[in-house]
Amino acid sequence: ASASVLVPLIEREAGLTVLLTRRTAALRDHAGQISFPGGRAEADDADAIATALREAEEEVGLPAQQVEVLGALPIYRTVTHYDVTPVVGLVRPPLALRLDAREVDAAFEVPLAFLMTPAHHQRHVFEFAGQPRHFLSMPWVAPGDASPPYFIWGATAAMLRNLYRFLVD
């Protein structure tokens, strides 16, 4: 199945940030996980970019006309067999986000510089069905925030790593 996510790069005075969401605990798939706004392609979406923009508007209230699409990263195949197209877009503030309470528990920004620093890319290995499985994480704690870190991992971390490779190569 095809899906798209928006990788929203927010233009802030201190530098670019990446807008991420935490999915609600009630969702059937990926409950509570950190993700980009996005989802499954629908029949009336013109292309992957249209899917990403529609989903971002539905999930966090980010109007498509506020996003300057820069391009797409390579398709990422998830373990659940979705072919996800990450669409990178530049967003100029102000942001007036409206979260869809059924899907999104929180929206937050992480400095792009933090996410693009390899020292913050933690590698993990676990065993699943007798096979070693590898994944990346990028735990983020906002300055002055006493709550547990946002645990960015899985497909979201992998797509951020692909963005890193694209930017450094």
C-alpha positions as MATLAB code, in Angstrom:
seq = 'ASASVLVPLIEREAGLTVLLTRRTAALRDHAGQISFPGGRAEADDADAIATALREAEEEVGLPAQQVEVLGALPIYRTVTHYDVTPVVGLVRPPLALRLDAREVDAAFEVPLAFLMTPAHHQRHVFEFAGQPRHFLSMPWVAPGDASPPYFIWGATAAMLRNLYRFLVD';
ca = [
       0.000    0.000    0.000;
       1.146    3.545   -0.678;
       1.410    6.299    1.898;
       3.096    9.677    2.252;
       4.358   11.763    5.119;
       5.249   15.429    5.259;
       8.673   16.256    6.695;
       7.856   19.854    7.685;
      10.931   22.048    8.121;
       9.857   25.118   10.090;
      11.816   28.322    9.494;
      12.674   29.627   12.983;
      15.069   32.471   13.865;
      17.399   30.021   15.638;
      17.390   27.703   12.613;
      15.201   25.078   10.997;
      13.119   22.757   13.162;
      11.253   19.578   12.221;
       7.577   19.315   13.161;
       6.709   15.885   14.568;
       3.594   14.410   16.149;
       2.874   11.879   18.863;
       0.043    9.573   17.828;
      -2.813    9.017   20.274;
      -2.801    5.919   22.468;
      -6.197    4.902   21.043;
      -4.979    4.284   17.486;
      -4.888    0.739   16.129;
      -1.545    1.219   14.342;
       1.577    2.774   15.900;
      -0.289    4.111   18.967;
       1.742    6.603   20.987;
       4.591    6.641   18.482;
       6.390    9.706   17.182;
       5.716   10.293   13.502;
       5.516   12.805   10.720;
       2.044   13.947    9.710;
       0.922   11.576    6.988;
      -0.995    8.505    6.008;
      -2.413    6.249    3.344;
      -2.893    7.511   -0.209;
      -6.498    8.016   -1.264;
      -7.930    7.521   -4.747;
      -8.453   11.250   -5.335;
      -4.897   12.248   -4.346;
      -3.079   13.403   -7.492;
       0.294   12.067   -6.260;
       2.446   11.408   -3.187;
       2.867   15.136   -2.567;
      -0.912   15.651   -2.567;
      -1.275   12.808   -0.040;
       1.334   14.309    2.298;
      -0.191   17.794    2.124;
      -3.762   16.518    2.621;
      -2.754   14.376    5.592;
      -0.791   17.239    7.217;
      -3.835   19.489    6.914;
      -6.140   16.794    8.333;
      -3.867   15.763   11.236;
      -2.341   19.049   12.406;
      -4.206   21.761   10.486;
      -1.187   22.835    8.428;
      -2.577   24.486    5.278;
      -1.049   23.189    2.032;
      -0.484   26.746    0.788;
       1.845   27.355    3.773;
       4.160   24.530    2.627;
       6.825   25.057   -0.022;
       7.539   21.532   -1.262;
      11.283   21.023   -1.742;
      11.099   17.443   -2.999;
      10.747   13.842   -1.906;
      13.165   11.431   -0.275;
      13.466    7.805   -1.437;
      10.421    5.643   -0.726;
      10.715    3.900    2.633;
       9.192    0.419    2.984;
       7.876   -0.176    6.491;
       7.785   -3.518    8.278;
       3.997   -3.342    7.805;
       4.574   -3.275    4.002;
       3.682    0.353    3.345;
       5.658    2.192    0.694;
       5.997    5.617    2.298;
       7.099    8.683    0.344;
       8.616   11.323    2.650;
       7.831   14.773    1.174;
      10.112   17.531    2.465;
       8.535   20.964    2.765;
       9.587   24.363    4.068;
       7.036   26.054    6.344;
       7.033   29.733    7.226;
       5.547   30.702   10.608;
       3.248   31.662   12.115;
       1.793   28.215   12.743;
      -1.807   27.927   13.872;
      -1.963   24.161   14.310;
      -5.265   22.369   14.940;
      -4.592   18.800   16.064;
      -7.039   16.048   15.140;
      -7.643   14.666   18.651;
      -8.523   11.223   17.259;
      -5.082   10.799   15.699;
      -2.630   13.273   17.232;
      -1.881   13.581   20.946;
       0.828   16.256   20.599;
       2.821   18.200   18.016;
       6.325   19.425   18.793;
       9.412   20.763   17.054;
      12.950   19.424   17.207;
      15.905   21.438   15.882;
      17.009   20.015   12.529;
      20.641   20.420   13.707;
      19.969   17.997   16.609;
      18.405   15.397   14.289;
      21.219   15.753   11.742;
      23.971   15.107   14.343;
      25.117   11.455   14.033;
      26.051   11.361   17.732;
      22.311   11.578   18.455;
      21.537    8.554   16.239;
      21.445    5.587   18.611;
      21.589    2.074   17.182;
      19.604   -0.765   18.769;
      19.435   -4.516   18.136;
      16.735   -6.886   19.364;
      15.708  -10.410   18.484;
      12.438  -11.043   16.668;
      11.362  -14.493   15.474;
      14.902  -15.728   16.109;
      16.473  -13.041   13.909;
      18.389   -9.936   14.980;
      16.525   -6.753   14.038;
      18.163   -3.335   13.943;
      16.636    0.075   14.436;
      17.680    3.665   15.071;
      16.424    6.070   17.686;
      16.890    9.780   18.308;
      15.512   10.499   21.806;
      14.633   14.186   22.224;
      14.088   16.128   25.428;
      13.035   19.735   24.932;
      15.182   22.191   26.936;
      13.580   22.810   30.327;
      11.157   19.889   29.848;
      11.089   17.446   32.757;
       8.887   14.915   30.961;
      10.330   11.697   29.488;
      12.055   12.118   26.126;
      10.158   11.878   22.882;
      11.436    8.528   21.612;
      11.879    9.025   17.863;
      12.536    5.600   16.344;
      11.564    3.141   13.632;
      10.408    4.455   10.270;
      10.487    8.091   11.419;
      14.121    7.831   12.585;
      15.060    5.925    9.422;
      13.545    8.632    7.197;
      15.395   11.303    9.190;
      18.606    9.314    8.675;
      17.867    9.236    4.923;
      17.426   13.032    5.046;
      20.786   13.244    6.853;
      22.466   11.139    4.132;
      20.885   13.317    1.449;
      22.102   16.536    3.108;
      25.687   15.369    3.737;
      26.322   13.600    0.419;
];
